[in-house]
mmCIF file of C-alpha atoms in Angstrom:
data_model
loop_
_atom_site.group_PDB
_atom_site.id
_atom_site.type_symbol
_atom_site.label_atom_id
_atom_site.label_comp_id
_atom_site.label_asym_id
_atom_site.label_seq_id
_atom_site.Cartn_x
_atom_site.Cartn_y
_atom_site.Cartn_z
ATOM 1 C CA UNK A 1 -25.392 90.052 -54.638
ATOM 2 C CA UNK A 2 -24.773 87.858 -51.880
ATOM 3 C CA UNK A 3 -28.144 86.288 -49.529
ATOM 4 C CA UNK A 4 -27.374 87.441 -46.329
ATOM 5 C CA UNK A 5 -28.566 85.988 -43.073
ATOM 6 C CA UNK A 6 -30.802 88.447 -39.921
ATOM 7 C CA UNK A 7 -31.594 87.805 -36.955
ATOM 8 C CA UNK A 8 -34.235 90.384 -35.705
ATOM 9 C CA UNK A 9 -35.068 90.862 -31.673
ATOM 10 C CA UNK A 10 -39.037 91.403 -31.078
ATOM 11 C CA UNK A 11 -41.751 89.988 -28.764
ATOM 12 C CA UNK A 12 -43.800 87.479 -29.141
ATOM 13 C CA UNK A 13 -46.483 89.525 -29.516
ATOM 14 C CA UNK A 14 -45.156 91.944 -31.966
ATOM 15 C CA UNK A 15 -43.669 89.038 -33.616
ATOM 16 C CA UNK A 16 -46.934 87.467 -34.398
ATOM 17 C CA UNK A 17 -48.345 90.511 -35.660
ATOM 18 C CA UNK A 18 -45.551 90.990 -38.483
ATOM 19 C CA UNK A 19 -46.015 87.371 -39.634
ATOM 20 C CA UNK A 20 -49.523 87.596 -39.909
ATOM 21 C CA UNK A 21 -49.166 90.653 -42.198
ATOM 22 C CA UNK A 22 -46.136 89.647 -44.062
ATOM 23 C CA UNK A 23 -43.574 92.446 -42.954
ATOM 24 C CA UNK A 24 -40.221 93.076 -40.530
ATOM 25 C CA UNK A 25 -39.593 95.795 -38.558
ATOM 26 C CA UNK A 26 -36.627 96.626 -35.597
ATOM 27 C CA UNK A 27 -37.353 97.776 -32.556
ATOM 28 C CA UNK A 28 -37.846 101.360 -32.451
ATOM 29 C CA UNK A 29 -39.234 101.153 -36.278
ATOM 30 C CA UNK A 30 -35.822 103.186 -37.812
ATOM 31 C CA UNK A 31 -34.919 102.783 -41.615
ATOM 32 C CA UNK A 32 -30.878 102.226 -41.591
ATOM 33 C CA UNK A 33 -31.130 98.374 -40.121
ATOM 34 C CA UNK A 34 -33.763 97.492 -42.817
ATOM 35 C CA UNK A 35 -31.704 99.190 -45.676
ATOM 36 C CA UNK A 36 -29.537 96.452 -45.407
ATOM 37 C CA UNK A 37 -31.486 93.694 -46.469
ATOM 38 C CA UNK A 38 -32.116 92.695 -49.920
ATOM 39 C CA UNK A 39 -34.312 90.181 -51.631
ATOM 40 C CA UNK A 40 -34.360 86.503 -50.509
ATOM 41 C CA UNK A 41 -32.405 87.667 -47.494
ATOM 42 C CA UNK A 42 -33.403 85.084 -44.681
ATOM 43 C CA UNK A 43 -34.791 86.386 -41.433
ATOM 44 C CA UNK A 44 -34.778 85.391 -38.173
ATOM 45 C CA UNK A 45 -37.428 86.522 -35.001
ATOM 46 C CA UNK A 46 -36.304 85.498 -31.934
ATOM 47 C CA UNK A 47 -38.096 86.866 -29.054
ATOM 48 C CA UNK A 48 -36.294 87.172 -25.730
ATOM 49 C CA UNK A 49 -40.466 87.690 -24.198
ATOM 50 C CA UNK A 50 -43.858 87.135 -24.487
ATOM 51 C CA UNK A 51 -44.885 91.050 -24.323
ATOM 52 C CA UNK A 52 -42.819 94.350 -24.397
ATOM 53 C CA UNK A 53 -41.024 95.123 -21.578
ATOM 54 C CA UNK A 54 -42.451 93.137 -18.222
ATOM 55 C CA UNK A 55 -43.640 89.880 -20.422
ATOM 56 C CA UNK A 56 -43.132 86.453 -19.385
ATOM 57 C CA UNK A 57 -39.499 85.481 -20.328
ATOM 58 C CA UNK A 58 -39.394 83.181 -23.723
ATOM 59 C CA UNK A 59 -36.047 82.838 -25.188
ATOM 60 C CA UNK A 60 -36.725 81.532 -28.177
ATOM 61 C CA UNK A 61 -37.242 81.135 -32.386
ATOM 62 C CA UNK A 62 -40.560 82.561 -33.284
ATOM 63 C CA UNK A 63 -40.419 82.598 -37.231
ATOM 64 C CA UNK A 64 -38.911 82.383 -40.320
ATOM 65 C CA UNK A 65 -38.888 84.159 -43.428
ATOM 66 C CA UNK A 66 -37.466 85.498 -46.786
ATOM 67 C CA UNK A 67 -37.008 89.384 -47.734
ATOM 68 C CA UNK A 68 -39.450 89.750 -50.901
ATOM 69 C CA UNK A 69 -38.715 92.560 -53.451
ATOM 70 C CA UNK A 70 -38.843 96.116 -52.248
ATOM 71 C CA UNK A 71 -38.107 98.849 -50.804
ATOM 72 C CA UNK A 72 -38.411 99.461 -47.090
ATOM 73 C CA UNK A 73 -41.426 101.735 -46.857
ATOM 74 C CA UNK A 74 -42.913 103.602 -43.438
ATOM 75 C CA UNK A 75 -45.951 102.442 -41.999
ATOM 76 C CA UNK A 76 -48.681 105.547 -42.087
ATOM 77 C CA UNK A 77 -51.042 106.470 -38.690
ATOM 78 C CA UNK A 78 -50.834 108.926 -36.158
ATOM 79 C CA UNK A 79 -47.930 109.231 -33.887
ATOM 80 C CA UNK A 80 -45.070 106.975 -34.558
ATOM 81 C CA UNK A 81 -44.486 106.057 -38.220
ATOM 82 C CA UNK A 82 -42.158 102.529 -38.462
ATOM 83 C CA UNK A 83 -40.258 101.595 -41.201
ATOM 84 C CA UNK A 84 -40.958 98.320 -42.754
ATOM 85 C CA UNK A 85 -39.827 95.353 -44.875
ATOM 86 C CA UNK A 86 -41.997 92.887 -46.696
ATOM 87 C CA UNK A 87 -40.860 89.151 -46.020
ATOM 88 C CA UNK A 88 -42.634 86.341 -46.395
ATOM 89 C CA UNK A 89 -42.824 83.992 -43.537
ATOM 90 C CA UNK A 90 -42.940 80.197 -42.834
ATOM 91 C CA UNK A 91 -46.495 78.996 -42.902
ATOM 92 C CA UNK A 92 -47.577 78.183 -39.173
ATOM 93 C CA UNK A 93 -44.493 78.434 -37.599
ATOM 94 C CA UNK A 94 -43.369 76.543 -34.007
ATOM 95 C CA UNK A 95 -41.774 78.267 -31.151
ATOM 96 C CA UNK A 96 -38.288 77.165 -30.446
ATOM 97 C CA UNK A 97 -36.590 77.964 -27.024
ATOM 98 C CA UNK A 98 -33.055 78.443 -28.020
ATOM 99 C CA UNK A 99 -31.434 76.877 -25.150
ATOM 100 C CA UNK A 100 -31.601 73.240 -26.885
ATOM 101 C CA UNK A 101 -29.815 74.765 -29.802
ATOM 102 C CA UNK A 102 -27.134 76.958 -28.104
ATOM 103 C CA UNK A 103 -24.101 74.176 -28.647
ATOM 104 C CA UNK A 104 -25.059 74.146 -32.259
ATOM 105 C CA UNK A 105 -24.882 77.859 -33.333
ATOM 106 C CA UNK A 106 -22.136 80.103 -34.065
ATOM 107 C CA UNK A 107 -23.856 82.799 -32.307
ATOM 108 C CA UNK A 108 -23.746 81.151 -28.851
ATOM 109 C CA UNK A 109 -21.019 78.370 -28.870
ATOM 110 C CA UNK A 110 -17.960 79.326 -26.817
ATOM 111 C CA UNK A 111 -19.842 83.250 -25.660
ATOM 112 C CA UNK A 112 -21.742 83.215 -22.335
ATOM 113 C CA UNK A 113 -22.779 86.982 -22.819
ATOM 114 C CA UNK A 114 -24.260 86.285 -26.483
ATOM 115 C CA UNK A 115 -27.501 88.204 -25.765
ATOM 116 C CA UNK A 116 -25.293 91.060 -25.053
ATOM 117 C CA UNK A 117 -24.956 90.751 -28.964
ATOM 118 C CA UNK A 118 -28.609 91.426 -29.460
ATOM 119 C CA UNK A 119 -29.104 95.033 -28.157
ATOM 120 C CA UNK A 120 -29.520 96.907 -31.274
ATOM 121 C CA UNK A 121 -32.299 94.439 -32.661
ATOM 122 C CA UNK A 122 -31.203 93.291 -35.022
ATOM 123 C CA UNK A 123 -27.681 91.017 -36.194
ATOM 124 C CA UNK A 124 -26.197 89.271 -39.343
ATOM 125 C CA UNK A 125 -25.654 85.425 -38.673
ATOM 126 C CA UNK A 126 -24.133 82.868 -40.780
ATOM 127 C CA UNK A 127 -26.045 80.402 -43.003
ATOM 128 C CA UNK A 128 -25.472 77.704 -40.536
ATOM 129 C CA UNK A 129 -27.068 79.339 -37.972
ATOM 130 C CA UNK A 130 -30.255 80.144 -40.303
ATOM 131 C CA UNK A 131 -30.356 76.687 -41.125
ATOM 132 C CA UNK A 132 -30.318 75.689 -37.501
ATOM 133 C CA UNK A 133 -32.893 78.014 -36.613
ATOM 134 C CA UNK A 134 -34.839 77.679 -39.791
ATOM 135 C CA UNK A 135 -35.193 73.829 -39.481
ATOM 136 C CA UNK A 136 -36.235 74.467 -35.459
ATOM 137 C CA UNK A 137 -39.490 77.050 -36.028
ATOM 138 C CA UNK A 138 -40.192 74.229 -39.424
ATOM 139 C CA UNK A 139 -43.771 72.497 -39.009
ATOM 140 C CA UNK A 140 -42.467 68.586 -38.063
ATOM 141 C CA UNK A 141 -43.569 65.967 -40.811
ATOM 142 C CA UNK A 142 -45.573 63.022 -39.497
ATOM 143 C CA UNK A 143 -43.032 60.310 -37.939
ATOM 144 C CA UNK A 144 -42.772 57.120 -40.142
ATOM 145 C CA UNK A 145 -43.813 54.703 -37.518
ATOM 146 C CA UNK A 146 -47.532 56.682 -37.751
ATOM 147 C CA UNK A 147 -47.580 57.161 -41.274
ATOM 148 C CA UNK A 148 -48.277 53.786 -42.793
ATOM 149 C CA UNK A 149 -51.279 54.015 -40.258
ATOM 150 C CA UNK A 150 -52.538 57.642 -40.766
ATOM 151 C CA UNK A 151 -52.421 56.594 -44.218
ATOM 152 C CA UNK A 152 -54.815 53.492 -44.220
ATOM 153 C CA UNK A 153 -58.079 54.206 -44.415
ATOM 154 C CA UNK A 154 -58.107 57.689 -42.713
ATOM 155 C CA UNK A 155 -58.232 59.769 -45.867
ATOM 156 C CA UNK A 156 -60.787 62.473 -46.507
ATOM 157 C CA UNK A 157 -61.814 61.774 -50.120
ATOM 158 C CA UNK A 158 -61.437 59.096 -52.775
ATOM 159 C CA UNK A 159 -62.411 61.255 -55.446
ATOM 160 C CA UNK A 160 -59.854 62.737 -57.615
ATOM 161 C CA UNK A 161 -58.326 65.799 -56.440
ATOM 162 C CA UNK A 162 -59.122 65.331 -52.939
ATOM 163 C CA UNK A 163 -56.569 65.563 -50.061
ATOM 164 C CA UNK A 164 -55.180 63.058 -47.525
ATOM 165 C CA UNK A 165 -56.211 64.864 -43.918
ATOM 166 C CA UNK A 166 -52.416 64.593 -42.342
ATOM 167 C CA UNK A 167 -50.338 64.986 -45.082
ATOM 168 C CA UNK A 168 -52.277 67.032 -47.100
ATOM 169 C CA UNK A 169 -51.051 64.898 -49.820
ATOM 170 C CA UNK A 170 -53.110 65.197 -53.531
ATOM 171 C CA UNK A 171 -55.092 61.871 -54.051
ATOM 172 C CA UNK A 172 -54.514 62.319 -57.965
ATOM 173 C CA UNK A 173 -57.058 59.174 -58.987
ATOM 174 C CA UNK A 174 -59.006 56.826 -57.706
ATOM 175 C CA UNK A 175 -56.823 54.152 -58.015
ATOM 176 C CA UNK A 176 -54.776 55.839 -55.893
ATOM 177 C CA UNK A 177 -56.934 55.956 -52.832
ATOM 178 C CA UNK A 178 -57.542 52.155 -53.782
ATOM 179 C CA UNK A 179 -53.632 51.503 -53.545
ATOM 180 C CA UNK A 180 -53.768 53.668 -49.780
ATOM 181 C CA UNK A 181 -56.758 50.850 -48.950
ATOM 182 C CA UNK A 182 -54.885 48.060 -49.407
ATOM 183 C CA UNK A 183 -51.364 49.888 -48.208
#
């Protein structure tokens, strides 16, 4: 079967909550929209606000993920009961106002009413625009001008098995914090 590419419509709030806790939901919780994603389907959350409904307008990437195996199951507690899917999200994700990326995506190049697209909560894009989005929420690497400083002499430990501090790089000997010394 074919990976297939979502983009899902939530607050930021909301948003937060189902990446801390490793799930997906639509808006209004219902079954049929989650149904159609399958394993190592990519998802998208973009949340048009902070809060639900009067929150400060965002516009923009909150997270990243991949549909794990599973079934979408409902969510138990009093009152209303939302179905669920479990994905597993991009570790410490960046928010990424979409405006910067608009001429790059097939969802908003050459359509001035693309939110319009966005009312049911939930959309298929295509791979490129995963990618694009993907790459935007990513945690940056350090920039190679820094590195060859960050690198000298700032580690945490020269003791095997210990991690460099920025790049949380293994320090596998320790000749190899000696070679970072005299880097």
């Amino acid at each position: 079967m074919a990976i297939r590419y979502w983009l899902v419509v939530q607050p930021l709030d909301r948003a937060q909550l189902m990446m801390a806790h490793g799930f997906v939901q639509v808006p209004w919780g219902p079954r049929e929209p989650l149904e159609q994603l399958n394993e190592s389907d990519g998802v998208i959350l973009y949340s048009p606000r902070e809060t639900n409904p009067d929150g400060e307008t965002l516009r923009a990437v909150v997270g990243a993920g991949r549909v794990l195996p599973g079934e979408p199951y409902q969510a138990g507690g009093r009152g209303v009961s939302p179905w669920r899917r479990e994905v597993e999200w991009l570790p410490e994700p960046r928010i990424a106002p979409i405006r910067p990326l608009k001429d790059m995506l097939d969802l908003t190049r050459d359509n001035r009413y693309w939110g319009e697209q966005l009312r049911d909560g939930i959309l298929e894009i295509t791979p490129r625009d995963f990618t694009v989005f993907e790459d935007s929420v990513r945690r940056r690497a350090p920039e190679p001008g820094t590195l060859g400083a960050v690198l000298r002499g700032r580690h945490t430990a020269t003791e095997p098995g210990g991690l460099l501090r920025e790049t949380g790089w293994p320090l596998g000997t320790s000749s190899d914090a000696k070679l970072l010394d005299e880097f």
